[in-house]
């Protein structure tokens, strides 16, 4: 049995889709952070079978909309004095900017690097986003899987 100490003050990112924790860990820069953090992969989960968990012994600013885009089932627990003082549930953001690049070779964001890659939520039930410039559809997730065009 693996044992990871409790956090005195910091964040616990829980219910991460199994296998996605490492990308979030890197995206947050925790692989280079000067404070203690832990990535637990494939932990048992009653709800989904397996999950990843990230524990951070530090309070830091996180763009929750990006976490919601990566996986809307993620929850973030804010810890103070070893107690959960706030629980934040993620949801799909209505707009994401510069989380990933549009894969359409004709899109202006691929040729003009000063143009932000912006995607707008068009179908919440199917987690579909549309590129603001070329209308290419993407499914929310780690790498924004291309879903087609409108």
PDB file of C-alpha atoms in Angstrom:
ATOM      1  CA  UNK A   1       0.000   0.000   0.000  1.00  0.00           C
ATOM      2  CA  UNK A   2       1.330   3.399  -0.999  1.00  0.00           C
ATOM      3  CA  UNK A   3       1.280   6.091   1.672  1.00  0.00           C
ATOM      4  CA  UNK A   4       1.525   9.804   0.795  1.00  0.00           C
ATOM      5  CA  UNK A   5       1.503  12.207   3.736  1.00  0.00           C
ATOM      6  CA  UNK A   6      -1.288  14.684   4.307  1.00  0.00           C
ATOM      7  CA  UNK A   7      -0.847  18.244   3.097  1.00  0.00           C
ATOM      8  CA  UNK A   8      -0.689  21.035   5.656  1.00  0.00           C
ATOM      9  CA  UNK A   9      -1.444  23.876   3.232  1.00  0.00           C
ATOM     10  CA  UNK A  10      -1.921  23.464  -0.499  1.00  0.00           C
ATOM     11  CA  UNK A  11      -4.053  21.865  -3.185  1.00  0.00           C
ATOM     12  CA  UNK A  12      -5.242  18.385  -4.055  1.00  0.00           C
ATOM     13  CA  UNK A  13      -6.366  17.890  -7.649  1.00  0.00           C
ATOM     14  CA  UNK A  14      -8.553  14.795  -7.569  1.00  0.00           C
ATOM     15  CA  UNK A  15     -10.607  12.643  -9.957  1.00  0.00           C
ATOM     16  CA  UNK A  16      -8.214  13.154 -12.885  1.00  0.00           C
ATOM     17  CA  UNK A  17      -8.875  10.705 -15.720  1.00  0.00           C
ATOM     18  CA  UNK A  18      -6.369   7.834 -15.287  1.00  0.00           C
ATOM     19  CA  UNK A  19      -3.261   8.486 -17.355  1.00  0.00           C
ATOM     20  CA  UNK A  20      -3.836  12.253 -17.693  1.00  0.00           C
ATOM     21  CA  UNK A  21      -2.129  13.269 -14.463  1.00  0.00           C
ATOM     22  CA  UNK A  22       1.386  13.527 -15.905  1.00  0.00           C
ATOM     23  CA  UNK A  23       0.336  16.080 -18.560  1.00  0.00           C
ATOM     24  CA  UNK A  24      -1.419  18.210 -15.946  1.00  0.00           C
ATOM     25  CA  UNK A  25       1.593  17.851 -13.634  1.00  0.00           C
ATOM     26  CA  UNK A  26       3.858  19.195 -16.411  1.00  0.00           C
ATOM     27  CA  UNK A  27       1.358  21.878 -17.519  1.00  0.00           C
ATOM     28  CA  UNK A  28       1.373  23.215 -13.937  1.00  0.00           C
ATOM     29  CA  UNK A  29       5.189  23.194 -13.951  1.00  0.00           C
ATOM     30  CA  UNK A  30       5.313  20.897 -10.931  1.00  0.00           C
ATOM     31  CA  UNK A  31       8.143  18.845 -12.449  1.00  0.00           C
ATOM     32  CA  UNK A  32      10.375  21.933 -11.919  1.00  0.00           C
ATOM     33  CA  UNK A  33       8.733  23.377  -8.778  1.00  0.00           C
ATOM     34  CA  UNK A  34      10.854  24.121  -5.682  1.00  0.00           C
ATOM     35  CA  UNK A  35       8.131  22.843  -3.331  1.00  0.00           C
ATOM     36  CA  UNK A  36       6.852  19.352  -2.541  1.00  0.00           C
ATOM     37  CA  UNK A  37       4.305  17.789  -4.887  1.00  0.00           C
ATOM     38  CA  UNK A  38       3.140  14.263  -5.618  1.00  0.00           C
ATOM     39  CA  UNK A  39       1.556  12.603  -8.632  1.00  0.00           C
ATOM     40  CA  UNK A  40      -0.379   9.438  -7.873  1.00  0.00           C
ATOM     41  CA  UNK A  41      -1.350   7.479 -10.957  1.00  0.00           C
ATOM     42  CA  UNK A  42      -3.940   4.731 -11.360  1.00  0.00           C
ATOM     43  CA  UNK A  43      -5.263   5.047  -7.815  1.00  0.00           C
ATOM     44  CA  UNK A  44      -8.399   2.974  -7.141  1.00  0.00           C
ATOM     45  CA  UNK A  45     -11.657   4.867  -7.659  1.00  0.00           C
ATOM     46  CA  UNK A  46     -15.183   3.711  -6.820  1.00  0.00           C
ATOM     47  CA  UNK A  47     -16.640   5.985  -9.492  1.00  0.00           C
ATOM     48  CA  UNK A  48     -14.356   5.318 -12.469  1.00  0.00           C
ATOM     49  CA  UNK A  49     -12.224   2.309 -11.536  1.00  0.00           C
ATOM     50  CA  UNK A  50      -8.920   4.229 -11.680  1.00  0.00           C
ATOM     51  CA  UNK A  51      -7.928   7.861 -11.317  1.00  0.00           C
ATOM     52  CA  UNK A  52      -4.882  10.106 -10.975  1.00  0.00           C
ATOM     53  CA  UNK A  53      -4.359  12.533  -8.088  1.00  0.00           C
ATOM     54  CA  UNK A  54      -1.960  15.472  -7.715  1.00  0.00           C
ATOM     55  CA  UNK A  55      -1.029  16.773  -4.251  1.00  0.00           C
ATOM     56  CA  UNK A  56       0.701  20.153  -4.030  1.00  0.00           C
ATOM     57  CA  UNK A  57       2.248  21.440  -0.792  1.00  0.00           C
ATOM     58  CA  UNK A  58       1.737  25.051  -1.870  1.00  0.00           C
ATOM     59  CA  UNK A  59      -1.151  27.311  -2.830  1.00  0.00           C
ATOM     60  CA  UNK A  60      -0.756  28.417  -6.432  1.00  0.00           C
ATOM     61  CA  UNK A  61      -2.841  30.104  -9.101  1.00  0.00           C
ATOM     62  CA  UNK A  62      -4.381  27.627 -11.519  1.00  0.00           C
ATOM     63  CA  UNK A  63      -6.448  28.406 -14.596  1.00  0.00           C
ATOM     64  CA  UNK A  64      -9.497  26.349 -13.659  1.00  0.00           C
ATOM     65  CA  UNK A  65     -11.000  26.781 -17.132  1.00  0.00           C
ATOM     66  CA  UNK A  66      -8.073  24.818 -18.589  1.00  0.00           C
ATOM     67  CA  UNK A  67      -8.562  22.045 -16.021  1.00  0.00           C
ATOM     68  CA  UNK A  68     -12.268  21.999 -16.904  1.00  0.00           C
ATOM     69  CA  UNK A  69     -11.392  21.661 -20.587  1.00  0.00           C
ATOM     70  CA  UNK A  70      -8.932  18.827 -19.909  1.00  0.00           C
ATOM     71  CA  UNK A  71     -11.438  16.929 -17.768  1.00  0.00           C
ATOM     72  CA  UNK A  72     -14.679  18.434 -16.363  1.00  0.00           C
ATOM     73  CA  UNK A  73     -14.801  15.686 -13.702  1.00  0.00           C
ATOM     74  CA  UNK A  74     -11.708  17.052 -11.916  1.00  0.00           C
ATOM     75  CA  UNK A  75     -12.177  18.551  -8.461  1.00  0.00           C
ATOM     76  CA  UNK A  76      -9.699  20.771  -6.622  1.00  0.00           C
ATOM     77  CA  UNK A  77      -9.552  20.733  -2.828  1.00  0.00           C
ATOM     78  CA  UNK A  78      -7.977  23.724  -1.094  1.00  0.00           C
ATOM     79  CA  UNK A  79      -6.236  22.584   2.099  1.00  0.00           C
ATOM     80  CA  UNK A  80      -5.447  24.783   5.142  1.00  0.00           C
ATOM     81  CA  UNK A  81      -4.123  23.364   8.390  1.00  0.00           C
ATOM     82  CA  UNK A  82      -4.662  19.830   7.033  1.00  0.00           C
ATOM     83  CA  UNK A  83      -8.408  20.471   6.501  1.00  0.00           C
ATOM     84  CA  UNK A  84     -10.369  20.913   3.269  1.00  0.00           C
ATOM     85  CA  UNK A  85     -11.616  24.507   3.357  1.00  0.00           C
ATOM     86  CA  UNK A  86     -12.930  24.695  -0.214  1.00  0.00           C
ATOM     87  CA  UNK A  87     -13.884  22.188  -2.894  1.00  0.00           C
ATOM     88  CA  UNK A  88     -13.951  23.432  -6.489  1.00  0.00           C
ATOM     89  CA  UNK A  89     -15.761  21.389  -9.154  1.00  0.00           C
ATOM     90  CA  UNK A  90     -14.660  21.868 -12.733  1.00  0.00           C
ATOM     91  CA  UNK A  91     -16.968  22.406 -15.687  1.00  0.00           C
ATOM     92  CA  UNK A  92     -16.476  22.906 -19.386  1.00  0.00           C
ATOM     93  CA  UNK A  93     -15.480  26.528 -20.032  1.00  0.00           C
ATOM     94  CA  UNK A  94     -17.413  28.453 -22.684  1.00  0.00           C
ATOM     95  CA  UNK A  95     -14.127  29.602 -24.281  1.00  0.00           C
ATOM     96  CA  UNK A  96     -10.514  28.420 -24.174  1.00  0.00           C
ATOM     97  CA  UNK A  97      -7.510  30.319 -25.491  1.00  0.00           C
ATOM     98  CA  UNK A  98      -4.002  29.012 -26.222  1.00  0.00           C
ATOM     99  CA  UNK A  99      -4.569  25.646 -24.533  1.00  0.00           C
ATOM    100  CA  UNK A 100      -3.754  23.839 -27.796  1.00  0.00           C
ATOM    101  CA  UNK A 101      -3.266  24.821 -31.424  1.00  0.00           C
ATOM    102  CA  UNK A 102      -5.774  24.283 -34.223  1.00  0.00           C
ATOM    103  CA  UNK A 103      -4.655  21.362 -36.369  1.00  0.00           C
ATOM    104  CA  UNK A 104      -6.271  22.668 -39.551  1.00  0.00           C
ATOM    105  CA  UNK A 105      -3.331  23.555 -41.864  1.00  0.00           C
ATOM    106  CA  UNK A 106      -5.430  26.325 -43.463  1.00  0.00           C
ATOM    107  CA  UNK A 107      -6.274  28.006 -40.148  1.00  0.00           C
ATOM    108  CA  UNK A 108      -4.777  31.463 -39.630  1.00  0.00           C
ATOM    109  CA  UNK A 109      -3.515  30.383 -36.185  1.00  0.00           C
ATOM    110  CA  UNK A 110      -1.114  27.941 -37.877  1.00  0.00           C
ATOM    111  CA  UNK A 111       0.518  30.543 -40.119  1.00  0.00           C
ATOM    112  CA  UNK A 112       0.201  33.755 -38.097  1.00  0.00           C
ATOM    113  CA  UNK A 113       1.778  32.977 -34.713  1.00  0.00           C
ATOM    114  CA  UNK A 114       0.613  36.234 -33.127  1.00  0.00           C
ATOM    115  CA  UNK A 115      -3.033  35.071 -33.459  1.00  0.00           C
ATOM    116  CA  UNK A 116      -4.334  33.301 -30.352  1.00  0.00           C
ATOM    117  CA  UNK A 117      -5.837  29.837 -30.779  1.00  0.00           C
ATOM    118  CA  UNK A 118      -9.341  30.356 -29.439  1.00  0.00           C
ATOM    119  CA  UNK A 119     -12.065  27.723 -29.214  1.00  0.00           C
ATOM    120  CA  UNK A 120     -15.733  28.223 -28.319  1.00  0.00           C
ATOM    121  CA  UNK A 121     -17.984  25.611 -26.706  1.00  0.00           C
ATOM    122  CA  UNK A 122     -20.740  24.712 -29.175  1.00  0.00           C
ATOM    123  CA  UNK A 123     -22.101  21.442 -27.745  1.00  0.00           C
ATOM    124  CA  UNK A 124     -21.831  20.949 -23.984  1.00  0.00           C
ATOM    125  CA  UNK A 125     -23.406  17.450 -24.041  1.00  0.00           C
ATOM    126  CA  UNK A 126     -20.706  16.173 -26.422  1.00  0.00           C
ATOM    127  CA  UNK A 127     -17.926  18.510 -25.166  1.00  0.00           C
ATOM    128  CA  UNK A 128     -17.386  19.950 -28.662  1.00  0.00           C
ATOM    129  CA  UNK A 129     -15.466  23.153 -29.301  1.00  0.00           C
ATOM    130  CA  UNK A 130     -15.201  25.152 -32.534  1.00  0.00           C
ATOM    131  CA  UNK A 131     -12.110  27.031 -33.670  1.00  0.00           C
ATOM    132  CA  UNK A 132     -13.025  30.718 -33.691  1.00  0.00           C
ATOM    133  CA  UNK A 133     -11.322  31.252 -37.064  1.00  0.00           C
ATOM    134  CA  UNK A 134     -11.825  28.168 -39.246  1.00  0.00           C
ATOM    135  CA  UNK A 135     -14.786  26.362 -37.604  1.00  0.00           C
ATOM    136  CA  UNK A 136     -12.882  23.082 -37.143  1.00  0.00           C
ATOM    137  CA  UNK A 137     -14.466  21.056 -34.336  1.00  0.00           C
ATOM    138  CA  UNK A 138     -12.546  19.554 -31.430  1.00  0.00           C
ATOM    139  CA  UNK A 139     -13.579  17.310 -28.557  1.00  0.00           C
ATOM    140  CA  UNK A 140     -12.526  18.491 -25.100  1.00  0.00           C
ATOM    141  CA  UNK A 141      -9.722  16.458 -23.617  1.00  0.00           C
ATOM    142  CA  UNK A 142      -5.964  16.409 -23.146  1.00  0.00           C
ATOM    143  CA  UNK A 143      -4.965  17.190 -26.696  1.00  0.00           C
ATOM    144  CA  UNK A 144      -8.219  18.427 -28.215  1.00  0.00           C
ATOM    145  CA  UNK A 145      -8.998  15.579 -30.573  1.00  0.00           C
ATOM    146  CA  UNK A 146     -10.135  16.868 -33.931  1.00  0.00           C
ATOM    147  CA  UNK A 147     -13.803  16.078 -34.598  1.00  0.00           C
ATOM    148  CA  UNK A 148     -14.410  17.572 -38.079  1.00  0.00           C
ATOM    149  CA  UNK A 149     -15.777  20.845 -39.448  1.00  0.00           C
ATOM    150  CA  UNK A 150     -19.140  22.608 -39.399  1.00  0.00           C
TER     151      UNK A 150
END
